[in-house]
Structure formats: C-alpha cells, structure tokens
Short mmCIF file of C-alpha atoms and ligand atoms in Angstrom, two decimals:
data_model
loop_
_atom_site.label_atom_id
_atom_site.label_comp_id
_atom_site.label_asym_id
_atom_site.label_seq_id
_atom_site.Cartn_x
_atom_site.Cartn_y
_atom_site.Cartn_z
CA MET Y 1 169.21 195.45 199.40
CA ARG Y 2 166.03 196.74 197.64
CA VAL Y 3 162.97 195.41 199.39
CA VAL Y 4 159.27 195.66 199.11
CA CYS Y 5 156.70 195.04 201.81
CA LEU Y 6 153.47 194.01 201.31
CA ALA Y 7 151.62 195.53 204.56
CA GLY Y 8 148.21 195.99 206.12
CA GLY Y 9 147.84 197.76 209.33
CA VAL Y 10 149.44 197.53 212.84
CA GLY Y 11 151.50 194.33 212.14
CA GLY Y 12 152.24 195.27 208.71
CA ALA Y 13 153.95 198.61 210.05
CA LYS Y 14 155.98 197.23 213.18
CA LEU Y 15 157.50 194.73 210.41
CA ALA Y 16 158.31 197.91 207.82
CA ASP Y 17 159.54 199.76 210.93
CA GLY Y 18 161.91 197.04 211.71
CA LEU Y 19 162.99 197.13 207.78
CA GLN Y 20 163.26 200.69 207.61
CA GLN Y 21 165.95 200.28 210.53
CA ILE Y 22 168.14 197.96 208.75
CA VAL Y 23 167.65 198.57 205.06
CA ALA Y 24 169.63 201.16 203.09
CA PRO Y 25 167.76 204.59 203.47
CA GLY Y 26 165.30 204.86 199.91
CA GLU Y 27 165.56 201.34 199.39
CA LEU Y 28 162.53 200.14 200.82
CA THR Y 29 158.85 200.11 199.38
CA VAL Y 30 155.92 199.44 201.33
CA ILE Y 31 152.97 198.42 198.90
CA VAL Y 32 149.73 198.94 201.93
CA ASN Y 33 146.40 197.66 201.51
CA THR Y 34 142.98 200.64 200.75
CA GLY Y 35 140.46 198.05 201.08
CA ASP Y 36 139.73 199.01 204.73
CA ASP Y 37 139.56 202.71 203.17
CA LEU Y 38 136.33 204.92 203.60
CA GLU Y 39 134.75 208.12 203.43
CA ARG Y 40 134.35 209.92 206.72
CA HIS Y 41 132.90 213.28 207.27
CA GLY Y 42 133.43 214.20 203.84
CA LEU Y 43 137.19 213.03 203.85
CA THR Y 44 139.20 210.13 202.49
CA VAL Y 45 140.93 207.90 205.02
CA CYS Y 46 143.34 205.41 204.54
CA PRO Y 47 143.77 203.55 207.79
CA ASP Y 48 146.10 200.99 206.96
CA HIS Y 49 148.50 203.18 204.79
CA ASP Y 50 148.54 205.94 208.18
CA THR Y 51 149.25 203.38 210.58
CA VAL Y 52 152.27 202.70 208.39
CA LEU Y 53 152.96 206.07 207.78
CA TYR Y 54 152.87 207.39 211.41
CA THR Y 55 154.55 204.15 212.60
CA LEU Y 56 157.57 205.12 210.08
CA ALA Y 57 157.66 209.09 211.12
CA GLY Y 58 157.93 208.09 214.71
CA MET Y 59 154.43 209.87 215.69
CA ALA Y 60 152.21 206.65 215.92
CA ASP Y 61 150.02 205.81 219.19
CA PRO Y 62 152.27 203.24 220.89
CA ALA Y 63 149.40 202.15 222.90
CA GLN Y 64 147.05 201.10 219.96
CA GLY Y 65 149.39 201.20 217.30
CA TRP Y 66 147.11 203.03 214.65
CA GLY Y 67 146.43 206.94 215.22
CA ILE Y 68 148.54 209.62 216.40
CA ALA Y 69 150.41 209.60 219.85
CA ASP Y 70 148.88 211.93 222.25
CA GLU Y 71 146.13 212.87 219.98
CA THR Y 72 143.03 214.39 221.06
CA PHE Y 73 139.40 214.09 219.96
CA GLU Y 74 138.07 217.79 220.11
CA VAL Y 75 136.29 217.60 216.71
CA ALA Y 76 135.01 214.44 216.86
CA THR Y 77 133.31 215.47 220.22
CA ARG Y 78 132.05 218.59 218.94
CA LEU Y 79 130.46 216.34 215.78
CA ALA Y 80 128.63 214.03 218.94
CA GLN Y 81 127.28 216.98 219.91
CA LEU Y 82 125.88 218.05 216.39
CA GLY Y 83 124.54 214.57 216.56
CA GLU Y 84 127.02 212.95 213.58
CA GLU Y 85 127.86 209.02 214.22
CA THR Y 86 131.30 209.07 215.78
CA TRP Y 87 131.79 205.51 216.60
CA PHE Y 88 134.95 205.78 213.73
CA ARG Y 89 136.72 208.49 215.90
CA LEU Y 90 139.04 210.75 213.51
CA GLY Y 91 141.66 212.35 216.16
CA ASP Y 92 141.90 216.27 216.04
CA ARG Y 93 145.59 215.61 214.29
CA ASP Y 94 144.89 212.77 212.14
CA ILE Y 95 142.37 214.76 210.47
CA ALA Y 96 144.87 217.12 208.86
CA THR Y 97 146.13 214.06 206.96
CA HIS Y 98 142.85 213.21 205.92
CA ILE Y 99 142.33 217.15 205.00
CA PHE Y 100 145.54 217.12 202.88
CA ARG Y 101 144.79 213.92 201.47
CA THR Y 102 141.27 214.68 200.04
CA GLU Y 103 142.06 218.46 198.71
CA ARG Y 104 144.81 216.78 197.14
CA LEU Y 105 142.78 214.17 195.71
CA ARG Y 106 139.71 216.08 194.66
CA ALA Y 107 142.56 218.50 192.71
CA GLY Y 108 143.12 215.54 190.68
CA ALA Y 109 146.23 213.73 192.25
CA ARG Y 110 146.51 210.09 192.12
CA PRO Y 111 146.57 208.51 195.36
CA THR Y 112 150.11 207.07 195.21
CA GLU Y 113 151.21 210.79 194.07
CA VAL Y 114 149.22 211.84 197.31
CA ALA Y 115 150.79 209.18 199.49
CA LEU Y 116 154.31 209.83 198.29
CA GLU Y 117 153.82 213.78 199.21
CA LEU Y 118 152.58 212.88 202.74
CA ALA Y 119 155.66 211.11 203.36
CA ALA Y 120 157.89 213.71 202.28
CA ARG Y 121 156.22 216.12 204.25
CA LEU Y 122 156.57 213.91 207.21
CA GLY Y 123 160.30 213.36 206.26
CA VAL Y 124 159.84 209.39 205.80
CA ARG Y 125 161.85 208.25 203.14
CA THR Y 126 160.59 204.65 202.83
CA ARG Y 127 158.14 204.50 199.85
CA ILE Y 128 155.02 203.52 200.91
CA LEU Y 129 152.41 203.11 198.11
CA PRO Y 130 148.71 202.22 198.18
CA MET Y 131 147.93 198.51 196.27
CA THR Y 132 146.12 200.38 193.45
CA ASP Y 133 145.30 204.08 192.55
CA ALA Y 134 141.65 202.72 192.02
CA THR Y 135 139.08 202.62 194.52
CA VAL Y 136 138.70 199.17 196.29
CA ARG Y 137 136.64 198.91 199.19
CA THR Y 138 136.66 195.35 201.01
CA ARG Y 139 133.19 194.41 202.35
CA VAL Y 140 132.32 190.87 204.76
CA ARG Y 141 129.21 189.35 204.50
CA THR Y 142 127.85 188.08 208.37
CA ASP Y 143 124.35 186.96 209.58
CA ALA Y 144 123.28 190.67 209.53
CA GLY Y 145 124.21 190.60 205.71
CA TRP Y 146 126.93 192.29 203.71
CA LEU Y 147 128.73 195.35 205.50
CA ASP Y 148 131.25 197.59 204.80
CA PHE Y 149 135.03 196.74 206.56
CA GLN Y 150 134.55 199.65 209.18
CA ASP Y 151 131.17 198.67 210.00
CA TYR Y 152 132.31 195.33 210.96
CA PHE Y 153 135.74 195.83 212.46
CA VAL Y 154 135.07 199.28 214.40
CA ARG Y 155 131.36 199.56 214.82
CA LEU Y 156 130.68 195.71 215.54
CA ARG Y 157 134.06 195.00 216.96
CA GLN Y 158 134.65 192.00 214.69
CA GLU Y 159 131.70 190.61 216.90
CA PRO Y 160 130.21 188.72 213.88
CA GLU Y 161 130.99 185.67 211.89
CA VAL Y 162 132.40 186.51 208.16
CA ARG Y 163 131.19 184.11 205.93
CA GLU Y 164 132.16 185.35 202.96
CA VAL Y 165 134.74 188.39 201.49
CA ARG Y 166 134.73 190.34 198.90
CA TYR Y 167 136.99 193.02 197.83
CA GLU Y 168 134.62 195.84 195.55
CA GLY Y 169 136.25 197.24 192.45
CA ILE Y 170 139.13 194.95 192.40
CA ALA Y 171 138.25 194.08 188.80
CA GLY Y 172 138.98 197.40 187.47
CA ALA Y 173 141.53 198.14 189.61
CA THR Y 174 145.48 198.04 188.12
CA VAL Y 175 149.02 197.93 190.01
CA ALA Y 176 150.15 201.87 189.73
CA PRO Y 177 153.19 202.86 187.78
CA GLU Y 178 155.10 202.99 190.97
CA GLY Y 179 154.08 200.12 192.59
CA ARG Y 180 155.02 197.98 189.24
CA GLU Y 181 158.66 199.95 189.14
CA ALA Y 182 159.11 198.84 192.91
CA LEU Y 183 158.30 195.32 192.17
CA ARG Y 184 160.94 195.04 188.96
CA SER Y 185 163.43 196.52 190.78
CA ALA Y 186 163.31 194.25 194.11
CA GLU Y 187 165.89 191.85 195.26
CA ALA Y 188 163.40 190.78 197.91
CA ILE Y 189 159.63 190.57 198.24
CA VAL Y 190 158.55 190.53 202.19
CA VAL Y 191 154.75 189.45 203.27
CA ALA Y 192 154.03 190.94 206.64
CA PRO Y 193 152.25 189.23 209.69
CA SER Y 194 148.88 191.30 208.90
CA ASN Y 195 145.60 189.17 208.23
CA PRO Y 196 145.60 186.94 205.24
CA ILE Y 197 141.88 187.56 204.28
CA VAL Y 198 141.08 191.11 204.65
CA SER Y 199 144.96 192.86 204.65
CA ILE Y 200 146.87 190.76 202.36
CA GLY Y 201 143.86 189.51 200.46
CA PRO Y 202 142.91 192.43 198.73
CA ILE Y 203 146.86 193.39 197.90
CA LEU Y 204 147.32 189.96 195.38
CA ALA Y 205 143.68 190.23 194.42
CA VAL Y 206 144.94 193.48 192.77
CA PRO Y 207 145.35 191.79 188.95
CA GLY Y 208 148.86 192.20 187.76
CA LEU Y 209 150.55 192.34 191.44
CA LEU Y 210 150.88 188.32 191.83
CA ALA Y 211 151.98 188.33 188.32
CA GLU Y 212 154.82 190.93 189.43
CA ILE Y 213 155.65 188.70 192.12
CA ALA Y 214 155.81 185.53 189.96
CA ALA Y 215 158.27 187.49 187.43
CA ALA Y 216 160.19 188.48 190.43
CA ARG Y 217 160.20 184.87 191.72
CA GLY Y 218 161.34 183.97 188.11
CA ARG Y 219 164.22 186.55 188.24
CA GLY Y 220 165.36 184.61 191.39
CA VAL Y 221 164.14 187.30 193.89
CA PRO Y 222 162.86 185.44 197.07
CA ALA Y 223 159.74 186.21 198.44
CA ILE Y 224 159.29 185.15 202.39
CA GLY Y 225 156.20 185.96 204.58
CA VAL Y 226 155.58 185.16 208.23
CA SER Y 227 152.64 184.37 209.94
CA GLY Y 228 150.38 186.64 211.81
CA ILE Y 229 149.21 183.82 213.77
CA VAL Y 230 151.21 182.33 217.05
CA GLY Y 231 150.01 179.16 219.11
CA GLY Y 232 146.49 179.21 216.45
CA LYS Y 233 145.74 182.61 217.80
CA ALA Y 234 146.04 185.64 215.98
CA LEU Y 235 148.67 188.25 217.10
CA ARG Y 236 146.42 191.29 216.46
CA GLY Y 237 142.50 191.47 215.25
CA PRO Y 238 140.07 188.51 213.95
CA ALA Y 239 142.43 186.56 211.72
CA ASP Y 240 142.23 183.41 213.61
CA ARG Y 241 138.44 183.19 213.47
CA MET Y 242 138.17 184.51 209.83
CA LEU Y 243 140.34 181.50 209.20
CA ALA Y 244 138.20 179.53 210.61
CA ALA Y 245 134.72 180.43 209.73
CA LEU Y 246 136.32 180.52 206.06
CA GLY Y 247 137.03 176.50 206.20
CA ASP Y 248 140.74 177.01 206.72
CA GLU Y 249 143.07 176.15 210.02
CA PRO Y 250 143.45 179.00 212.36
CA SER Y 251 147.45 178.40 212.42
CA ALA Y 252 150.47 179.58 210.58
CA LEU Y 253 149.74 176.12 208.26
CA GLY Y 254 146.62 177.94 207.29
CA VAL Y 255 148.49 180.87 206.44
CA ALA Y 256 151.02 179.12 204.72
CA ARG Y 257 148.18 177.27 202.99
CA ARG Y 258 146.67 180.25 201.53
CA TYR Y 259 150.38 181.92 200.74
CA ALA Y 260 151.25 178.65 198.68
CA ALA Y 261 147.80 178.00 197.30
CA ALA Y 262 148.66 181.72 195.40
CA GLY Y 263 152.11 180.69 194.52
CA LEU Y 264 153.38 183.75 196.44
CA LEU Y 265 156.37 182.76 198.60
CA ASP Y 266 159.61 180.87 198.99
CA VAL Y 267 160.31 181.11 202.31
CA PHE Y 268 157.69 180.66 205.30
CA VAL Y 269 158.76 182.13 209.00
CA ILE Y 270 156.86 180.77 211.53
CA ASP Y 271 157.19 181.39 215.36
CA ARG Y 272 159.24 179.09 217.66
CA ALA Y 273 155.77 178.13 219.50
CA ASP Y 274 155.00 176.71 215.85
CA GLU Y 275 157.73 174.70 215.45
CA ALA Y 276 155.80 171.50 215.05
CA LEU Y 277 154.02 172.87 212.34
CA GLY Y 278 157.38 172.81 210.03
CA GLY Y 279 156.97 169.58 208.14
CA ALA Y 280 153.39 170.21 207.09
CA ILE Y 281 154.59 173.78 205.74
CA ARG Y 282 157.28 172.29 203.85
CA ALA Y 283 155.32 169.63 202.42
CA LEU Y 284 153.61 172.81 200.71
CA GLY Y 285 156.88 173.61 199.37
CA LEU Y 286 158.06 176.53 201.01
CA GLU Y 287 161.07 176.87 203.01
CA VAL Y 288 160.95 177.08 206.96
CA VAL Y 289 162.33 179.59 209.31
CA VAL Y 290 161.78 179.33 212.85
CA THR Y 291 162.70 182.42 214.73
CA ASP Y 292 161.20 184.73 217.55
CA THR Y 293 158.01 186.70 215.46
CA ILE Y 294 156.57 188.84 218.20
CA MET Y 295 157.28 192.39 217.81
CA ASN Y 296 156.87 194.44 220.92
CA ASP Y 297 159.33 197.03 220.55
CA ALA Y 298 161.62 198.77 217.96
CA ALA Y 299 164.38 196.24 218.43
CA SER Y 300 162.01 193.00 218.40
CA HIS Y 301 160.49 195.21 215.27
CA ALA Y 302 164.61 194.93 213.88
CA ALA Y 303 165.50 191.48 214.67
CA LEU Y 304 162.26 190.30 212.66
CA ALA Y 305 163.14 191.99 209.77
CA ARG Y 306 166.93 191.35 209.74
CA GLU Y 307 165.91 187.53 210.48
CA MET Y 308 163.95 188.02 207.33
CA VAL Y 309 166.24 189.78 204.77
CA SER Y 310 168.92 187.67 205.61
CA ALA Y 311 166.92 184.30 205.25
CA ALA Y 312 165.77 185.71 201.99
CA ALA Y 313 169.24 186.67 201.01
CA ALA Y 314 170.55 183.03 202.00
CA TRP Y 315 167.56 181.45 199.82
CA ALA Y 316 168.69 183.49 196.67
CA ALA Y 317 172.21 182.70 196.94
CA ARG Y 318 171.72 179.29 197.55
CA SER Y 319 168.94 179.23 194.45
CA SER Y 320 171.11 181.05 192.25
CA SER Y 321 173.99 178.45 193.17
CA GLY Y 322 171.66 175.63 191.76
CA VAL Y 323 170.78 174.00 195.42
CA ARG Y 324 167.10 173.80 195.64
CA PRO Y 325 166.17 174.10 199.42
N1 LIG A 401 139.92 201.89 215.19
C1 LIG A 401 139.27 201.32 216.02
O1 LIG A 401 138.76 200.51 216.89
N2 LIG A 401 138.14 202.89 216.25
C2 LIG A 401 138.40 203.70 215.97
O2 LIG A 401 137.48 204.85 216.66
C3 LIG A 401 139.26 203.94 215.06
C4 LIG A 401 139.27 205.38 214.13
C5 LIG A 401 140.68 205.22 213.52
C6 LIG A 401 140.97 206.57 212.71
C7 LIG A 401 142.02 206.87 211.86
C8 LIG A 401 142.59 205.44 211.16
O3 LIG A 401 143.61 205.92 210.18
C9 LIG A 401 142.53 204.15 211.52
C10 LIG A 401 141.47 204.24 212.97
N3 LIG A 401 141.34 203.18 213.59
C11 LIG A 401 140.46 202.91 214.26
C12 LIG A 401 141.91 202.14 213.19
C13 LIG A 401 141.47 200.74 212.05
O4 LIG A 401 140.27 200.95 211.77
C14 LIG A 401 141.93 199.55 211.63
O5 LIG A 401 142.94 199.04 212.47
C15 LIG A 401 142.23 199.06 210.56
O6 LIG A 401 141.14 199.78 209.57
C16 LIG A 401 142.61 197.41 210.65
O7 LIG A 401 143.52 197.05 209.67
#
C-alpha cells in the first residue's frame, strides 16, 4: 500500500518509523512540517525534517528524540566562548547535515531535492519531503509579542501562552511536484500524532495541499489520523496548552474537531484512555478506532502503524462496497 504520512517532529518520526517497518520499501512518503525551520550560525536547519531523517536512518538520539545519538557539542561550546548565542544547540555531527543542506540550497537546489539527496546518502528509502519548497516560518503571538517558533519553543521553553499562530510566507507556498505526485498516487493518507496547530497545521495550510487530500479521498483513498493528546495531556510538547489557549478543548476531541473542520479525515484513532470521547468524535462524522497509541519503542511504533494502515484498508474496502461506516 502506498502511504503518505503528514508529520511533525518526534511523534511524527516515531509513526514514520513504524510505517517504514511495515510498508513495502519505497512505498512510504513522509511530508514534513517546515514551519519550525530556522537559520542558525549561517546554516539552514530543518528540525522536523532532520528528526524524521535521523529516526528513519536509525541515528536519532533515543532519549531526546531529535538530534543524533552520542552527539558532541564542541562547536557549540566554542561558539559560546566566542560570545555567540547557543540556546539552540547544534551538535557537531548534526552540523554536517546543515552544511550539506545550506551549500546545496545556495547552489540552487530546491529543498525537496536536497531532502531526497540527504535521505539517499543516509541510506533511507522512505521519501521525506518538505511540505513546500517555499520558505514558511511559524510565528506565535504571546504576551511578550510575536516570537519566532524556536524562540518560543526552545529559548523560552514553551512557557508563554500562545494567543495566535501565523505561518509566515504560507500564501506564496505551493506543494512541490514530488509531494503532489505522492498524494496523487497515495492509497492511504496517515496523519501522525503531531501538534495539530504548529506541526500538522502548517502542512495543511500550504495552498493546494488540502485540495489534493480531498481529491484523493474523492477517489476512495482513506485519510486516518491519530491523537497526540491522551487523557487530556500532550504526549510531548505544548499542544494541550496551545489548544486550550486558542479556545479548543485540550483533548483527543479537540484535535478531532480541528481535523474535522478542515475536512481532513475519515478515521480517527484514539487511545484506550480516551474511549469515552468516541461518541462525540463519531458525531463529527469520523469513524473511531480505539487502541494503544503510546509509542515508546520500535515494536510499539510498528504496532500503531499496522493498526492505522489496516483500519485505513478496512475503511476503504467498506466504502468501495458502498457500506458507509
Ligand atoms: N530542542 C531543544 O529543546 N533544544 C535545542 O537546543 C535544540 C536544538 C536542535 C538542533 C537541531 C534540531 O534538528 C533540533 C533541535 N531541537 C532542539 C529540537 C527542536 O527545536 C524541536 O523539537 C522541534 O522544532 C519541535 O518539533
């Protein structure tokens, strides 16, 4: 089954790893959020892309989920001695990725081309595509004013309340040809348990992307998502607080409402802990699957991926036989 997965950072990388374990080689495409990208020390850094890349290459730091395992920080230490700001710490090995990317971009390659080259050089067969080749930067409005995403996320440790979110540059963005082709040939679309506002939100906001998903769903391709909020708490990061501050319920139901409002999904997966929310989510017009959604090792990544792909296939089989769920 040809699968396209929409993903942010750590949660997206875990599900992508599960999908890579169960989908035939070459049949998986991951479209990643680029709203978190930034320039650091003159280098272009793409955190969500690199988290997915390192995870799929088996190189990710298992404790923090992002960055490279057994990393050292000699360059960051030396930069700090030179008086540079190093609150966003680039590891020594990680820096090689950013140098490679920045050189290729300066030579005129598109971000999608560079992403494909990086995956090939690291031996990753999954296609990891930036959501767009345009420059999009997520910014958040807090009581301290508008902040760049990593300023809020890393420097201020997600402490300020987020009052508003903006994806700067999104109006001029388009889906790159490789992403469009992947969506046009997809047999299932999977939305990872990433932050619905600052990870999946920017991807869905790329002009034309939701229309591609709608066209795929019109052809009978199932779209299935999973909540990254379990028992009212985000598995990682500030999604629960963000949802509440923006007036949504901080729960799997709040996530489902956002995706239902966008017309994104057919099926929504929730954790057993949230079974009681199933009725309200079904009332949004989504089929609900209740299962274990917490991913903490390779086997649990694969288990959730398998559950999602088989639920998607079952939905597609029922819908093509005319039996609507
Ligand atoms: N997260 C941190 O909390 N502190 C860091 O210093 C940091 C550096 C960093 C460098 C490269 C990279 O690819 C990711 C990095 N991250 C760091 C993670 C990143 O800020 C976030 O996890 C994502 O942007 C949110 O998905």
